[in-house]
PDB file of N, CA, C and O in Angstrom:
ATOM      1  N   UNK A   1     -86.906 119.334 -13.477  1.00  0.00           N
ATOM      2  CA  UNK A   1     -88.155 118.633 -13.235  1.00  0.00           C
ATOM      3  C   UNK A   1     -87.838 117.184 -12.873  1.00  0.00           C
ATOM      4  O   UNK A   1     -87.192 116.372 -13.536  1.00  0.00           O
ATOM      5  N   UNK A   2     -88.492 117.010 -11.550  1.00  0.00           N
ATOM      6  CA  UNK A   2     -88.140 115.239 -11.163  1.00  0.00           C
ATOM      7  C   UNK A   2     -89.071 114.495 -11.296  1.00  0.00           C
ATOM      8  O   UNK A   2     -89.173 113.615 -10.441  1.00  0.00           O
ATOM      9  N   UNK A   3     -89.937 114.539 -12.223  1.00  0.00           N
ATOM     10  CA  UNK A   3     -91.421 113.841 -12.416  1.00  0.00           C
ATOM     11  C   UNK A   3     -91.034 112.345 -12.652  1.00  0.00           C
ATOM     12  O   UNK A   3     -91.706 111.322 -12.514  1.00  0.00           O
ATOM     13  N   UNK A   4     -89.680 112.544 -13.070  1.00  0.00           N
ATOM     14  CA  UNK A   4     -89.803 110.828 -14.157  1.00  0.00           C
ATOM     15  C   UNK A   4     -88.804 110.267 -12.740  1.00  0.00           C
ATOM     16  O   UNK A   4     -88.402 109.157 -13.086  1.00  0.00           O
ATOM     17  N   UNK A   5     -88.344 110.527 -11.549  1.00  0.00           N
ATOM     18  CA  UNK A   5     -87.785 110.180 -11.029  1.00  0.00           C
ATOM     19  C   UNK A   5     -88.902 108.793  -9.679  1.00  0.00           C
ATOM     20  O   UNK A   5     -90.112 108.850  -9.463  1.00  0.00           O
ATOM     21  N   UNK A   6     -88.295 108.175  -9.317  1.00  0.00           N
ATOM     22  CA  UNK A   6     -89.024 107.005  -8.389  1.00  0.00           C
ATOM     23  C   UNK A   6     -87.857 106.845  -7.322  1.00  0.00           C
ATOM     24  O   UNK A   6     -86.816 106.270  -7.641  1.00  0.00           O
ATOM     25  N   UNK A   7     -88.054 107.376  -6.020  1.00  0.00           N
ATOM     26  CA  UNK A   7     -87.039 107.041  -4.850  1.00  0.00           C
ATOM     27  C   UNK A   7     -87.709 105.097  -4.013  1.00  0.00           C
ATOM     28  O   UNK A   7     -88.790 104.886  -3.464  1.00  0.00           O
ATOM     29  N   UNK A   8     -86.811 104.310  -4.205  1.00  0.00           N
ATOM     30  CA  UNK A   8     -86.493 103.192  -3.498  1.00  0.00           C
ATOM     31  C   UNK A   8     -86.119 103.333  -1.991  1.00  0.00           C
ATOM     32  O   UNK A   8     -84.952 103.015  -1.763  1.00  0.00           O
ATOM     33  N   UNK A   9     -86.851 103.740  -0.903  1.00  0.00           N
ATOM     34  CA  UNK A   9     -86.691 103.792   0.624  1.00  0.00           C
ATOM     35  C   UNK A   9     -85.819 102.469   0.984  1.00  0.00           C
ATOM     36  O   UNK A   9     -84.659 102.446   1.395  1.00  0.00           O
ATOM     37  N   UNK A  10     -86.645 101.422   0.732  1.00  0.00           N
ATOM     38  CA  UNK A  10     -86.388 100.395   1.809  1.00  0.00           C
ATOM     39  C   UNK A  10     -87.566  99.924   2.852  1.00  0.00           C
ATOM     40  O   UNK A  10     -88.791 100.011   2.937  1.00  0.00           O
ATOM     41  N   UNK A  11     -86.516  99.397   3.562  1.00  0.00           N
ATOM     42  CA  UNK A  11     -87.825  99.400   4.792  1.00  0.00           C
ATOM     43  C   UNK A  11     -87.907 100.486   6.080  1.00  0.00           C
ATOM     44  O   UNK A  11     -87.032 101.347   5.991  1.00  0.00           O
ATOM     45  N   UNK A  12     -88.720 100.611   7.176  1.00  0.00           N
ATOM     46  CA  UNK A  12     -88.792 101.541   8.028  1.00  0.00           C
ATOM     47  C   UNK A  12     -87.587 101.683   8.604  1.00  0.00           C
ATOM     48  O   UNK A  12     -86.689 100.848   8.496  1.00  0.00           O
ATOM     49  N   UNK A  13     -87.482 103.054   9.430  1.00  0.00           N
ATOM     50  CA  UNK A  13     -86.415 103.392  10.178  1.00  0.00           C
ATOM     51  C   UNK A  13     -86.288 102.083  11.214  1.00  0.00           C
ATOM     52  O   UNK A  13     -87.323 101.675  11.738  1.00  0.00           O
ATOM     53  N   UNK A  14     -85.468 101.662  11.401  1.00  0.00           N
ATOM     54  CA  UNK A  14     -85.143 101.080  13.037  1.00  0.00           C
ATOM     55  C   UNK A  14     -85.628  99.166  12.366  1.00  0.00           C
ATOM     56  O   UNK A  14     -85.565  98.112  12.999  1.00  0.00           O
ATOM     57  N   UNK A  15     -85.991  99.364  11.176  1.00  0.00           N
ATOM     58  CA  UNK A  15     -86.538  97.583  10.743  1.00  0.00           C
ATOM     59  C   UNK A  15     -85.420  97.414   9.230  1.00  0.00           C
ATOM     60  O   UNK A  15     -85.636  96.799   8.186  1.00  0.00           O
ATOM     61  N   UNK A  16     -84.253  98.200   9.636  1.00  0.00           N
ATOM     62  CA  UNK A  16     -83.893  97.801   7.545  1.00  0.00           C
ATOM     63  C   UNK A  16     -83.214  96.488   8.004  1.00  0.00           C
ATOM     64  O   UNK A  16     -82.843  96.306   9.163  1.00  0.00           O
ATOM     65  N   UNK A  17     -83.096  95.686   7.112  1.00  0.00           N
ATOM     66  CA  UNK A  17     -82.262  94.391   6.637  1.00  0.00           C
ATOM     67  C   UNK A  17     -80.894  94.215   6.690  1.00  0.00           C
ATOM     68  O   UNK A  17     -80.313  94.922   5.866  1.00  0.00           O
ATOM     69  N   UNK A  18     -80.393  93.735   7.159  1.00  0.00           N
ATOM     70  CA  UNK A  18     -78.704  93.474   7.260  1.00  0.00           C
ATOM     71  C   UNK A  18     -78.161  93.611   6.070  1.00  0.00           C
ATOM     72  O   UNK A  18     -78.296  92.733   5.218  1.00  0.00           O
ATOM     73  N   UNK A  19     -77.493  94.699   5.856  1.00  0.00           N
ATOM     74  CA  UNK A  19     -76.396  95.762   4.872  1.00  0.00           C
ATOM     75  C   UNK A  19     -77.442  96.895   4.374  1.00  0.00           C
ATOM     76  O   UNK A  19     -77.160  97.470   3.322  1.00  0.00           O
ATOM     77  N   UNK A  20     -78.590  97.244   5.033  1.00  0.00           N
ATOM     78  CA  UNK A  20     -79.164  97.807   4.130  1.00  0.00           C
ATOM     79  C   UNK A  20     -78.656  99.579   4.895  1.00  0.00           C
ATOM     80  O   UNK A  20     -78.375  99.798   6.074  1.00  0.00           O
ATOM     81  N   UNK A  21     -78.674 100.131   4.261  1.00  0.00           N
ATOM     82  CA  UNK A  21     -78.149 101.947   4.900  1.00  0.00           C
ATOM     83  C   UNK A  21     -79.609 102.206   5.985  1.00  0.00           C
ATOM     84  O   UNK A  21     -80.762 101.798   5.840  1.00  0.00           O
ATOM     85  N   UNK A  22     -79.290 102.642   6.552  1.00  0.00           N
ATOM     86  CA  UNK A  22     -79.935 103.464   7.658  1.00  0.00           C
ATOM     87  C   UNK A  22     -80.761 104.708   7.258  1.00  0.00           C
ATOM     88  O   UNK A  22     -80.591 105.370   6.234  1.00  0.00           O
ATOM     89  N   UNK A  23     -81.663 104.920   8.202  1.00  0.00           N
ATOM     90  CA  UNK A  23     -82.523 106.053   7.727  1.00  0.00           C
ATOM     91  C   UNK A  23     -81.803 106.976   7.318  1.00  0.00           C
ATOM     92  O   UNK A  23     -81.749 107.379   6.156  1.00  0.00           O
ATOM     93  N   UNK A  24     -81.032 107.484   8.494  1.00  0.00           N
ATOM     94  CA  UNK A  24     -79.516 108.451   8.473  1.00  0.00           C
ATOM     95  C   UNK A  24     -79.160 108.070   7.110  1.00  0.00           C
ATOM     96  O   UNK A  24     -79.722 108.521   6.111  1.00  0.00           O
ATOM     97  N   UNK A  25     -78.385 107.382   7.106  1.00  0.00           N
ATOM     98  CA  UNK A  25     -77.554 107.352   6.130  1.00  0.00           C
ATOM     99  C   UNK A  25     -78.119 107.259   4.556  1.00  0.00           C
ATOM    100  O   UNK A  25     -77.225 107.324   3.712  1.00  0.00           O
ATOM    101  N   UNK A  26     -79.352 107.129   4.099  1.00  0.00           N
ATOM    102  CA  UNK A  26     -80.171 107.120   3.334  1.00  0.00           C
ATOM    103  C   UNK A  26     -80.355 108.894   2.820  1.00  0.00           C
ATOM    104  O   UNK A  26     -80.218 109.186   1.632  1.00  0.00           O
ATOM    105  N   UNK A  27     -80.598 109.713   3.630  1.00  0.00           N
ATOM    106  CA  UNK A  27     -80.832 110.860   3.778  1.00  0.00           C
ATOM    107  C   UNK A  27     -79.988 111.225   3.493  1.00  0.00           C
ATOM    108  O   UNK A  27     -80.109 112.059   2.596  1.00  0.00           O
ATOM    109  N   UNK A  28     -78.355 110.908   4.025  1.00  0.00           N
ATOM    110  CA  UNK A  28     -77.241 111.631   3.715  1.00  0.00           C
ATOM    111  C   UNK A  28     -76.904 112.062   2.287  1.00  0.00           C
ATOM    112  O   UNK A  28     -76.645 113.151   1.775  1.00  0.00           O
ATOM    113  N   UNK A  29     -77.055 110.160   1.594  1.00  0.00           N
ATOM    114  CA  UNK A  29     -77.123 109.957   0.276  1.00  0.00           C
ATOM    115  C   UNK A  29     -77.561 110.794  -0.178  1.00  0.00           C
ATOM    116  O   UNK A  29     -76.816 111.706  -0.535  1.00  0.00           O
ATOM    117  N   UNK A  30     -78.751 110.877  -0.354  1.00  0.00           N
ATOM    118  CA  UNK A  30     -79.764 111.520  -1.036  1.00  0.00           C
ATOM    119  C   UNK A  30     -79.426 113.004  -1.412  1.00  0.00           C
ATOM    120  O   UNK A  30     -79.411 113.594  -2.493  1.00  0.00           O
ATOM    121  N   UNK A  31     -79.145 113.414  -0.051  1.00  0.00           N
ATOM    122  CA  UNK A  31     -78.739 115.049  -0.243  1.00  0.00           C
ATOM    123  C   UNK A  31     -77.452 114.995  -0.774  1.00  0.00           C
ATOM    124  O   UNK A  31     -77.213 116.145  -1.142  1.00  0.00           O
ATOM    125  N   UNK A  32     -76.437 114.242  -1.028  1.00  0.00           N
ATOM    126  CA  UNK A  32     -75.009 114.293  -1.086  1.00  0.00           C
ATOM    127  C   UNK A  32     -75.425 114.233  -2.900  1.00  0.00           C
ATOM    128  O   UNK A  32     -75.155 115.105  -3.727  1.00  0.00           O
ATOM    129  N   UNK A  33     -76.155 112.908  -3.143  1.00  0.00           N
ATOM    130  CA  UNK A  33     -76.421 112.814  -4.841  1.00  0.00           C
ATOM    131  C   UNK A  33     -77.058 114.212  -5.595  1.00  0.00           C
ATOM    132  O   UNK A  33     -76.797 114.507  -6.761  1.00  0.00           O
ATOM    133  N   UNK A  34     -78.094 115.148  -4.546  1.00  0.00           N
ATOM    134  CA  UNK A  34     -78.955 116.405  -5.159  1.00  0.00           C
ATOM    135  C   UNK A  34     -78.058 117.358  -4.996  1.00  0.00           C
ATOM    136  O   UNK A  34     -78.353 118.411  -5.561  1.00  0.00           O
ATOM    137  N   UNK A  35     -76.572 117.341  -4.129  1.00  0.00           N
ATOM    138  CA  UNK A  35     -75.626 118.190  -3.837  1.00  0.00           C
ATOM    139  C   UNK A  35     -74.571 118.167  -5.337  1.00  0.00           C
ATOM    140  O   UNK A  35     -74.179 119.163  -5.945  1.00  0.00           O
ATOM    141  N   UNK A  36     -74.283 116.713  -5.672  1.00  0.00           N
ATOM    142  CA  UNK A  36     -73.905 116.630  -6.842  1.00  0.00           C
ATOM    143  C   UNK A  36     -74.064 116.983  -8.133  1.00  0.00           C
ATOM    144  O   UNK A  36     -73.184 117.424  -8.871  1.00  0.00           O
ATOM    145  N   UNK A  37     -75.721 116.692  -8.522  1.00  0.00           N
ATOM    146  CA  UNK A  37     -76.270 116.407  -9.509  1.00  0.00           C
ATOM    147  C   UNK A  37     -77.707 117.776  -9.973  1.00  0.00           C
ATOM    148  O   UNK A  37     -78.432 117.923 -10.957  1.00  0.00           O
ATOM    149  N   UNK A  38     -77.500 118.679  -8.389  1.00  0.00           N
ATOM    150  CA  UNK A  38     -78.084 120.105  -8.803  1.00  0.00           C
ATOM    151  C   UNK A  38     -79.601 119.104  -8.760  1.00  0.00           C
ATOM    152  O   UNK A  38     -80.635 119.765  -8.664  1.00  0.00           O
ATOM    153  N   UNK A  39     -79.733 117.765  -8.818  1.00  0.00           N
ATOM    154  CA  UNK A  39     -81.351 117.396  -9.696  1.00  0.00           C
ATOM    155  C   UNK A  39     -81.019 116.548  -9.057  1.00  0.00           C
ATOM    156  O   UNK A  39     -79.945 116.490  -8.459  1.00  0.00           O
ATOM    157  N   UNK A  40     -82.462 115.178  -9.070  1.00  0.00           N
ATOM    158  CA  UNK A  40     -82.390 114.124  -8.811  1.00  0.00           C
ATOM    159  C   UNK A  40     -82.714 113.268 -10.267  1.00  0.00           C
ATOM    160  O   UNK A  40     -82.728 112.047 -10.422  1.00  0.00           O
ATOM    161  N   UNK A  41     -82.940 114.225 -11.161  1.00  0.00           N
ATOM    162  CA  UNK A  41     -82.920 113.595 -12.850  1.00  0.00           C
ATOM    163  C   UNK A  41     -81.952 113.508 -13.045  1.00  0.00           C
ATOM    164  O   UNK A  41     -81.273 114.431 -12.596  1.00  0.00           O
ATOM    165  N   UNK A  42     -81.257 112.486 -13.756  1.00  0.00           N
ATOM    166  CA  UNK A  42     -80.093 112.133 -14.215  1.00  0.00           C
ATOM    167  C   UNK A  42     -79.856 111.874 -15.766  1.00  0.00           C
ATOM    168  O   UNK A  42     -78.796 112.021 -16.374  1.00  0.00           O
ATOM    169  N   UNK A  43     -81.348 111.366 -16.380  1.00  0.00           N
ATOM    170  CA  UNK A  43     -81.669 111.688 -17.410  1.00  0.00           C
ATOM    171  C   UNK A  43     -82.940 112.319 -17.791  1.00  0.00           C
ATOM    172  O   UNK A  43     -83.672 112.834 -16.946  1.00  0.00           O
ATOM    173  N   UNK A  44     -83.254 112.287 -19.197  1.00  0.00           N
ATOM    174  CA  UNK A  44     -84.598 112.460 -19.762  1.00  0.00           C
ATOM    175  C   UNK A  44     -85.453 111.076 -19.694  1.00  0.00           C
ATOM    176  O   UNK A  44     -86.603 111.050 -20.134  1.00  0.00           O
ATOM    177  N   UNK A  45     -84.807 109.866 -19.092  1.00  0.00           N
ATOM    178  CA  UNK A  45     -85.884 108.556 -18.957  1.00  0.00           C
ATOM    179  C   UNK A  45     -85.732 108.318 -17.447  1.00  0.00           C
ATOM    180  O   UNK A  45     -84.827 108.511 -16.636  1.00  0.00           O
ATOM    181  N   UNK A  46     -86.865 107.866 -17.397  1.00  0.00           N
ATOM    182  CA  UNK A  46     -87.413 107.231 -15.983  1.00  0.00           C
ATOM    183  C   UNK A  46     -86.443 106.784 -15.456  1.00  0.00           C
ATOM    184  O   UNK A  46     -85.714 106.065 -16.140  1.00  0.00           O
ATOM    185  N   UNK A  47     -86.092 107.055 -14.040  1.00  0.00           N
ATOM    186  CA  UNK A  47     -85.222 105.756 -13.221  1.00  0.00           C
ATOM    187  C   UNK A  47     -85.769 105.913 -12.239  1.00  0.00           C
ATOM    188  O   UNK A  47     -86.681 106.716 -12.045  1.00  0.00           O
ATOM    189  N   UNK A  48     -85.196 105.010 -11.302  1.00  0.00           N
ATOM    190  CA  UNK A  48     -85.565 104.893  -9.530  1.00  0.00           C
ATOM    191  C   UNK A  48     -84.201 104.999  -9.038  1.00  0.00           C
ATOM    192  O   UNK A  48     -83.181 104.376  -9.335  1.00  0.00           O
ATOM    193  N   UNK A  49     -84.487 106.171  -8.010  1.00  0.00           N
ATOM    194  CA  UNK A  49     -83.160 106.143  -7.497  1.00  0.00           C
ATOM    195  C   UNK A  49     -83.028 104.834  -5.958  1.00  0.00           C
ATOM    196  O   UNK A  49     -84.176 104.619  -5.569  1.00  0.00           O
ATOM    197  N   UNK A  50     -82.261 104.238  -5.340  1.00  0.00           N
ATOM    198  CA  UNK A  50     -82.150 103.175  -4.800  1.00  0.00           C
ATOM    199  C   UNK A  50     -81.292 104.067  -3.180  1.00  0.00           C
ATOM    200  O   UNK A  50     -80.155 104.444  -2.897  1.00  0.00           O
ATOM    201  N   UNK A  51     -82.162 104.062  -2.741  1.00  0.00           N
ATOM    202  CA  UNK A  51     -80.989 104.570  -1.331  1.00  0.00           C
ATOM    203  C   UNK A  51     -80.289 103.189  -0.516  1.00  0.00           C
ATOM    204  O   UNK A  51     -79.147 103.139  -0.059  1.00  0.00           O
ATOM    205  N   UNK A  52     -81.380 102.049  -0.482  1.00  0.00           N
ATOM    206  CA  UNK A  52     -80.986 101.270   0.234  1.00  0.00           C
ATOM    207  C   UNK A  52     -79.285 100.828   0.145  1.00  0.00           C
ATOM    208  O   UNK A  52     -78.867 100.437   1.234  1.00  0.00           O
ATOM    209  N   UNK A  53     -78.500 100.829  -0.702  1.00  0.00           N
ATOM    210  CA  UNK A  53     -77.097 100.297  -0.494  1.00  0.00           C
ATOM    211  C   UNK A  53     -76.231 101.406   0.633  1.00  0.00           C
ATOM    212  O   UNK A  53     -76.390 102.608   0.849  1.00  0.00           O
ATOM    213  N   UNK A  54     -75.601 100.742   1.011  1.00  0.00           N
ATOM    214  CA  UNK A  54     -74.626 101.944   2.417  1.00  0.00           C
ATOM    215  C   UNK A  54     -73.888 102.538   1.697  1.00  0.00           C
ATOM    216  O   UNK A  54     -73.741 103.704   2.062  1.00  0.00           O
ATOM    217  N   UNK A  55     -72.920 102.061   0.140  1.00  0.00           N
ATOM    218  CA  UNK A  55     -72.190 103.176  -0.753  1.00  0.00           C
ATOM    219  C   UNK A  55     -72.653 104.275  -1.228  1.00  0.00           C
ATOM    220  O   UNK A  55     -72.049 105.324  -1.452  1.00  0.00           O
ATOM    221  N   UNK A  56     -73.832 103.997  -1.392  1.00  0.00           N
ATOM    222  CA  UNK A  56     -74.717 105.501  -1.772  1.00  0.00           C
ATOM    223  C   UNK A  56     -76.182 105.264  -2.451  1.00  0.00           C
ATOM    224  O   UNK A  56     -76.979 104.355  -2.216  1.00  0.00           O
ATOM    225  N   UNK A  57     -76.288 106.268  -3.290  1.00  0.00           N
ATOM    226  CA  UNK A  57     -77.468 105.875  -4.361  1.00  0.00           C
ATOM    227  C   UNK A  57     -76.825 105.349  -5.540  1.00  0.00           C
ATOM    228  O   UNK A  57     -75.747 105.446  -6.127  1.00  0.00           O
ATOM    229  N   UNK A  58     -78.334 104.535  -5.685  1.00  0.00           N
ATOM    230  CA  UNK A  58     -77.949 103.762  -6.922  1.00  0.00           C
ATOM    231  C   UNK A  58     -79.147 104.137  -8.289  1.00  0.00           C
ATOM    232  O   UNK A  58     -80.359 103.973  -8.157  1.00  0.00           O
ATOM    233  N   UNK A  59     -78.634 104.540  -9.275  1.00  0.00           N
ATOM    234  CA  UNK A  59     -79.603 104.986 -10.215  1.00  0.00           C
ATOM    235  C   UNK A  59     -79.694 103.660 -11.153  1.00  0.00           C
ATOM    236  O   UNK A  59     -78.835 103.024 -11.764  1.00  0.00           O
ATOM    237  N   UNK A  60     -81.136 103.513 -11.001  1.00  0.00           N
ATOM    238  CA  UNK A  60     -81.584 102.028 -12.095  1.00  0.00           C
ATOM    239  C   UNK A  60     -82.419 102.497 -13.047  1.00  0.00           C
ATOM    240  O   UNK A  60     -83.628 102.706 -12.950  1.00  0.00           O
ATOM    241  N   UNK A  61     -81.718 102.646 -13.952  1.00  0.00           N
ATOM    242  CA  UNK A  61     -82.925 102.956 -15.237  1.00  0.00           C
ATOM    243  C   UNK A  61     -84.221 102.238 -15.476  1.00  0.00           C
ATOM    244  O   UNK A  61     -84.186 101.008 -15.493  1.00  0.00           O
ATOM    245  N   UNK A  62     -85.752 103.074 -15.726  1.00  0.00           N
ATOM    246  CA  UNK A  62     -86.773 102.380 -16.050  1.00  0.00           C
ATOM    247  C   UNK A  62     -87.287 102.141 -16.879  1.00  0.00           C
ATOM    248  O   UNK A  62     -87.665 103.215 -17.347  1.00  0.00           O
ATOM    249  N   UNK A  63     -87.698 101.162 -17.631  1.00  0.00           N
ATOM    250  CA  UNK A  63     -87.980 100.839 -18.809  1.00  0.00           C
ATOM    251  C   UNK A  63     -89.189 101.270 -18.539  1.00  0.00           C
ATOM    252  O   UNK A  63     -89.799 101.084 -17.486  1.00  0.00           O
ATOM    253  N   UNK A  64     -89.864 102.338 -20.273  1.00  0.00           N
ATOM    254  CA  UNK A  64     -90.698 102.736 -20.205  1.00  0.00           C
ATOM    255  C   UNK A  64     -91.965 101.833 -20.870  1.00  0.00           C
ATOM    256  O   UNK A  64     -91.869 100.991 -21.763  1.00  0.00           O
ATOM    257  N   UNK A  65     -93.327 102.324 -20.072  1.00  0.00           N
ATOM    258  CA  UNK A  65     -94.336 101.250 -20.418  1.00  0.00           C
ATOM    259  C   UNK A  65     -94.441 100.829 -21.774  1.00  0.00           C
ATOM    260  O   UNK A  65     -94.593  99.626 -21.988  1.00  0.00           O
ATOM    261  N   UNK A  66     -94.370 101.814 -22.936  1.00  0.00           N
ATOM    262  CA  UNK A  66     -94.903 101.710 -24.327  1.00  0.00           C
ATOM    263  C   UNK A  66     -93.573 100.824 -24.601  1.00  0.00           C
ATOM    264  O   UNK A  66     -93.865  99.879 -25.333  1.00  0.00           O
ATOM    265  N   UNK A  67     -91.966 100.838 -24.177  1.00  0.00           N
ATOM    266  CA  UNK A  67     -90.976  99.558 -24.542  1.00  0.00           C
ATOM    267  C   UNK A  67     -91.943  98.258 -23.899  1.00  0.00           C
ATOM    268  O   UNK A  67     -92.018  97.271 -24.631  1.00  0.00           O
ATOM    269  N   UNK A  68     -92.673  98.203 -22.594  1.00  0.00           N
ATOM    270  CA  UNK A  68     -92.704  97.339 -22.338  1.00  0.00           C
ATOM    271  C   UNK A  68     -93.877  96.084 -23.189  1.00  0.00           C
ATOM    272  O   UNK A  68     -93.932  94.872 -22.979  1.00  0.00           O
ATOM    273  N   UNK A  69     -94.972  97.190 -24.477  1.00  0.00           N
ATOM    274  CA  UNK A  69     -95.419  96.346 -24.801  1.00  0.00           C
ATOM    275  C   UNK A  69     -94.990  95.329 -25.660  1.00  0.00           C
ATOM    276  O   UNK A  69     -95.731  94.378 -25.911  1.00  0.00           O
TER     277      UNK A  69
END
């Protein structure tokens, strides 16, 4: 179940930011990390996965609302 999961795009195809991965290459990630990981959950807590870096995905853990009060 990927409910608790949050994907980080970036910006549009053909507009990303200097170092940022490519649509392509965003996609690659993505499938290469669900090729790995069978899931895009990595744990039982919230994260966002981050495509934008060109090394790959980046998993950032999310602090959950009830920590945040």
């Amino acid at each position: 179940d990927d409910d608790n999961v949050r994907i980080l795009w970036g910006n549009t195809p053909d507009e990303e930011e200097s170092g940022e991965a490519s649509a392509t290459e965003k996609l690659q990630n993505l499938q290469a990390f669900f090729r790995e990981n069978r899931t895009l959950s990595v744990s039982s807590e919230s994260a966002e996965l981050d495509l934008r870096n060109k090394d790959g995905v980046v998993v950032v853990p999310l602090a959950l609302e009830s920590d945040m009060k």
